[in-house]
Amino acid sequence: MKYLIEVCNLSKSFYFPKKIDVLKDVSLSIEKGKSAAIMGASGEGKTTLLHLIGSLEKPDCGKVLIKEKEVTSQNCASIRNSLIGFIFQTSNLLEDLTALENVMLPSMIARKNDKLQLKKAYELLDMVGLSNRKHFYAKQLSGGEKQRVAIARAYINNPEIILADEPSGNLDHENATIIHEMLISSCKDFNKTLILVTHNQELASYCDLQYLLKNKQLIISK
Amino acid sequence: MYELRLALRYLLPKKRAISTSIISIISFIVISLVVWLCLVFLSVTSGLEENWLSKLTQLNAPLRITPTSKYYSSYYYLIDTISQNSDYETKTIAEKLSAPQSNPYQSNIDADIPYFWPQKETLSNGSAKDLVKDMYSSLQDLQKQEPSLYFQDYEMSGAFLRLSLSRDQGEHLPLKTSFLSQMSYLLSFQGSNPHLKELMLQPTVDDINHLLIQPEIPITQDAYYPTFKNEGINRSVLDHIDILEVKSNSKFSMSGQILPEGVEFSVKKSPFSSTCTILNKKNNKDDCLKKVGDTVYINKEPFNFHELTFVFEKPVTMKVIAFQNKPTLHLEVETEIQGRKSTGSLPFLGLTIEKAKPKVFFDIAPKSPPFWAYYVKDIGWKLPEKGVLLPKSYKDSGILIGDPGYLAYNSTTASSSQEQRISFKVAGFYDPGVMPTGNRFIFAPQEIVRTINASSSFLTTDSATNGIMLWTTPIKKALDIKPLISSQLKKRELDSYWKVESYEDYEFSKDLIEQFKSDKLLFTLIALIILVVACSNIISMLLLLINDKKQEIAILLSMGATRKSISLIFGLCGFITGLMSSFAGILAAIFTLKNLDVISSFLSSLLGHQAFNASFFGDHLPNHLSYDALFFIAVITPIIALIAGLVPAIKASRLKPSSILRSQ
């Protein structure tokens, strides 16, 4: 297996109500353990591409292969649960759950709710520096803390891929730097494949690959 | 199971989701109210149905076996008419049961059997049938399987009842005597009826006081008891009573035994006699009495205690501490005289029983039975000799236990018809329920009914005047037992001789029971519709909740939650709301049913008239929780809630996570 993620000729259009082509014949291949940043102007389809890779969206044509297996509507839930960890820009956490419960949620979905997972959740919260906030409800956490919980949550099921959609988009510079460092270093430490959608040039520069999405096409820039 | 955990968290009311919280609370309250209403309503109607069923089957047991016309035209029945062993008379079921032989016919003595008579009844294997004994044997077999089954043969007859009422009109007035007559049905007393306890009315103090002064009542052969003339009361009546309270009457007088020592009382001393009236209240105007040893001081003037007679100004109620009937009648009483506690021993004369507990239940048969119907453990209910039980309407007309009467019937002889009389004593009253002719039914000892049947031709072959009554607990079990009896009879080839009927088949109750059945179905349907309407609130509640939780649904989907899990979360929200509401409604219903009488009287006082008519609803509204209704509500409410929750749950599972996340 050469590539962990293979995106072959993906096209996607939306109807508002007129047809708008967002992506056209986009292809992308990423090896295991590599990090890739997708940049581009607003509305170019970066998030759509990330959602298509993460099987949150169905492509009009083309396919996504993860570990050489095509993502279909039948296996998408299990792929998302076991192979992918998502980090979104905002509203990342479930407000009715504590930080610890939010971290453990993917393992609960995978029906792995045992002591080992609890121990792992404690370790991950410790890793993101929130061991003292584990029983805080999401609403009691700051924006930066929420994102750190989201990073810990993305790792709980030990996925091979981390998909991050502008993870520091809503944060101040100081918190954004902490998140960037945490994300890049953790991916490197755990040998995770990272696809990052960002406007931040500095953050993109930490990635092995940099892509620019322009005119519905993906152009490699590094 | 994270779905359940999330569902529970979503259902907790929150300040930031105020509209969802309000709708959830409203849904909860509405469903609870509907559950409460349905459960109370269904329990009351079910209780009413049971009450009516019990009233309908009090006189006629829930199951009845009567001979068919084939029985009356059988060789087995007819053979007695030509047999010397049977005195050339047909026999009742009870007589057939106790007859030493199934076939009393002796060919050498008795007349020839008419050629047109049916053949002797035999089984398919050729052995002779005993239609009564075999039927009893099959019932006994069934009783082994169903210990709650009781049965007893019954006989019915008719006679003219005449009661004599002699009542005391007060001092110096002659006894007032009046008569009460009515054509009545006689039913042999069914001592095995397990529901008799509910039917019987307990002897009252009026009955007991009346029995005490009845000179006609036979005094038991006990050397201790003086004759009625000597004492004026029937001491044998007191053998089966616990006297709790007595009251002085106009004949009361005492020698001051119960006056405490050294205490001053206000009295009025008669200047012409030794009578001293103890006043109701203490005052300083009247004479002052003080007892010191054997001397009584009235206004400091000494009198010999034994020379005075004391009476009360007004009747005084006294609590009986100890009571002894043998060898001498002795009452140890406690009372308050002018606010002072007084105790002492009193004779019974001049006292009326105010509160007493008659003994009705006995572990072993008493040597001298009480004058009312009584129950002996392992035997059943018994009537005193020549005692009859009357419907309670007689009691309402002023008849008391111990009143004498007679039953008149016509006895046909070869040349004329003569009136015969059988005397009896009233031994108690029973509630005849709702039988149309219930107020004409008199329970009499079987010997009396049989005597009247034998001399008159009341026993006819086309009516159910002789048969077997069967009781079951609960009453509705009769419907399960009926087919068992029929199959037992069929197995013994007796089914054509006996007709088995349950309360559903009785002519007088058929329509009412059908009405109850259709009412119950209608009420259940209405309850179901109301529940569906109430549970539809859950749909709006969940739609709001889903709208509120769209973002979280998208996050859950992105973490790998299946669409099935998303449906389950919101389906569970509906189910839990239904479950919790029904639980709250059930608790409220139990509380309401426990306090139904209080609520009913409150409603009556609010309306200014009786809220629930006693003739239909009974003295008390039925307040037992119907387990059928409870099961129905407890199961159906969460199911409807789950179904109501499924509609929005499916909607939630179809949300597109990508478009929600993109719209952030």
PDB file of C-alpha atoms in Angstrom, chain A residues 14 47-48 51 56-57 77-78 80-81 86 88-98 101 105-106 108-109 111 113 137 139 153, chain B residues 1-3 5-6 9-10 12 14 16 549 551-552 554-563 565 568 656-659 661-662 664:
ATOM      1  CA  PHE A  14     -24.197  22.330  -5.257  1.00  0.00           C
ATOM      2  CA  THR A  47     -14.107  22.219   3.463  1.00  0.00           C
ATOM      3  CA  THR A  48     -16.114  20.349   0.811  1.00  0.00           C
ATOM      4  CA  HIS A  51     -15.812  16.440   3.966  1.00  0.00           C
ATOM      5  CA  LEU A  56     -19.310  13.294   5.328  1.00  0.00           C
ATOM      6  CA  GLU A  57     -20.354  14.185   1.810  1.00  0.00           C
ATOM      7  CA  ALA A  77     -19.633   5.228   9.530  1.00  0.00           C
ATOM      8  CA  SER A  78     -17.121   2.592  10.563  1.00  0.00           C
ATOM      9  CA  ARG A  80     -15.111   7.633  10.242  1.00  0.00           C
ATOM     10  CA  ASN A  81     -15.130   5.964  13.645  1.00  0.00           C
ATOM     11  CA  PHE A  86     -12.132  15.128  12.878  1.00  0.00           C
ATOM     12  CA  PHE A  88     -13.652  21.312  13.276  1.00  0.00           C
ATOM     13  CA  GLN A  89     -13.421  25.052  13.468  1.00  0.00           C
ATOM     14  CA  THR A  90     -16.264  25.578  15.950  1.00  0.00           C
ATOM     15  CA  SER A  91     -19.007  23.727  17.827  1.00  0.00           C
ATOM     16  CA  ASN A  92     -16.734  20.834  18.261  1.00  0.00           C
ATOM     17  CA  LEU A  93     -18.085  19.468  21.512  1.00  0.00           C
ATOM     18  CA  LEU A  94     -21.370  18.149  22.804  1.00  0.00           C
ATOM     19  CA  GLU A  95     -22.557  20.734  25.290  1.00  0.00           C
ATOM     20  CA  ASP A  96     -24.344  18.242  27.557  1.00  0.00           C
ATOM     21  CA  LEU A  97     -21.223  16.160  28.144  1.00  0.00           C
ATOM     22  CA  THR A  98     -18.099  16.794  30.215  1.00  0.00           C
ATOM     23  CA  GLU A 101     -17.119  12.253  28.126  1.00  0.00           C
ATOM     24  CA  LEU A 105     -17.428   9.642  22.790  1.00  0.00           C
ATOM     25  CA  PRO A 106     -15.781   8.038  19.687  1.00  0.00           C
ATOM     26  CA  MET A 108     -18.367   4.828  23.141  1.00  0.00           C
ATOM     27  CA  ILE A 109     -19.648   4.903  19.566  1.00  0.00           C
ATOM     28  CA  ARG A 111     -18.699   0.276  21.879  1.00  0.00           C
ATOM     29  CA  ASN A 113     -16.430   1.771  26.744  1.00  0.00           C
ATOM     30  CA  TYR A 137     -18.923  20.658  30.866  1.00  0.00           C
ATOM     31  CA  LYS A 139     -19.974  25.186  28.099  1.00  0.00           C
ATOM     32  CA  ARG A 153     -11.047  13.296  21.126  1.00  0.00           C
TER      33      ARG A 153
ATOM     34  CA  MET B   1     -24.878   2.484  25.688  1.00  0.00           C
ATOM     35  CA  TYR B   2     -24.068   6.063  24.760  1.00  0.00           C
ATOM     36  CA  GLU B   3     -27.416   6.544  23.001  1.00  0.00           C
ATOM     37  CA  ARG B   5     -26.797   8.458  28.107  1.00  0.00           C
ATOM     38  CA  LEU B   6     -27.208  11.150  25.476  1.00  0.00           C
ATOM     39  CA  ARG B   9     -28.881  14.334  28.987  1.00  0.00           C
ATOM     40  CA  TYR B  10     -30.961  15.828  26.193  1.00  0.00           C
ATOM     41  CA  LEU B  12     -32.875  17.409  31.213  1.00  0.00           C
ATOM     42  CA  LYS B  14     -31.856  23.608  30.440  1.00  0.00           C
ATOM     43  CA  ARG B  16     -30.200  27.821  27.301  1.00  0.00           C
ATOM     44  CA  LYS B 549     -29.101  19.616  18.454  1.00  0.00           C
ATOM     45  CA  GLN B 551     -24.803  20.589  15.230  1.00  0.00           C
ATOM     46  CA  GLU B 552     -24.286  17.805  17.712  1.00  0.00           C
ATOM     47  CA  ALA B 554     -23.431  16.326  12.698  1.00  0.00           C
ATOM     48  CA  ILE B 555     -20.519  15.922  15.136  1.00  0.00           C
ATOM     49  CA  LEU B 556     -21.805  12.503  16.201  1.00  0.00           C
ATOM     50  CA  LEU B 557     -22.076  11.435  12.563  1.00  0.00           C
ATOM     51  CA  SER B 558     -18.551  12.709  11.891  1.00  0.00           C
ATOM     52  CA  MET B 559     -17.313  10.571  14.761  1.00  0.00           C
ATOM     53  CA  GLY B 560     -18.814   7.482  13.190  1.00  0.00           C
ATOM     54  CA  ALA B 561     -22.233   7.290  14.801  1.00  0.00           C
ATOM     55  CA  THR B 562     -24.564   5.366  12.517  1.00  0.00           C
ATOM     56  CA  ARG B 563     -27.865   6.800  11.375  1.00  0.00           C
ATOM     57  CA  SER B 565     -27.831   5.292  16.537  1.00  0.00           C
ATOM     58  CA  LEU B 568     -32.216   5.522  18.610  1.00  0.00           C
ATOM     59  CA  LYS B 656     -26.676  15.805   6.233  1.00  0.00           C
ATOM     60  CA  PRO B 657     -23.691  16.428   8.517  1.00  0.00           C
ATOM     61  CA  SER B 658     -21.715  18.189   5.808  1.00  0.00           C
ATOM     62  CA  SER B 659     -24.290  20.921   5.186  1.00  0.00           C
ATOM     63  CA  LEU B 661     -21.042  21.772   9.576  1.00  0.00           C
ATOM     64  CA  ARG B 662     -20.560  24.009   6.566  1.00  0.00           C
ATOM     65  CA  GLN B 664     -21.336  26.995  11.097  1.00  0.00           C
TER      66      GLN B 664
END
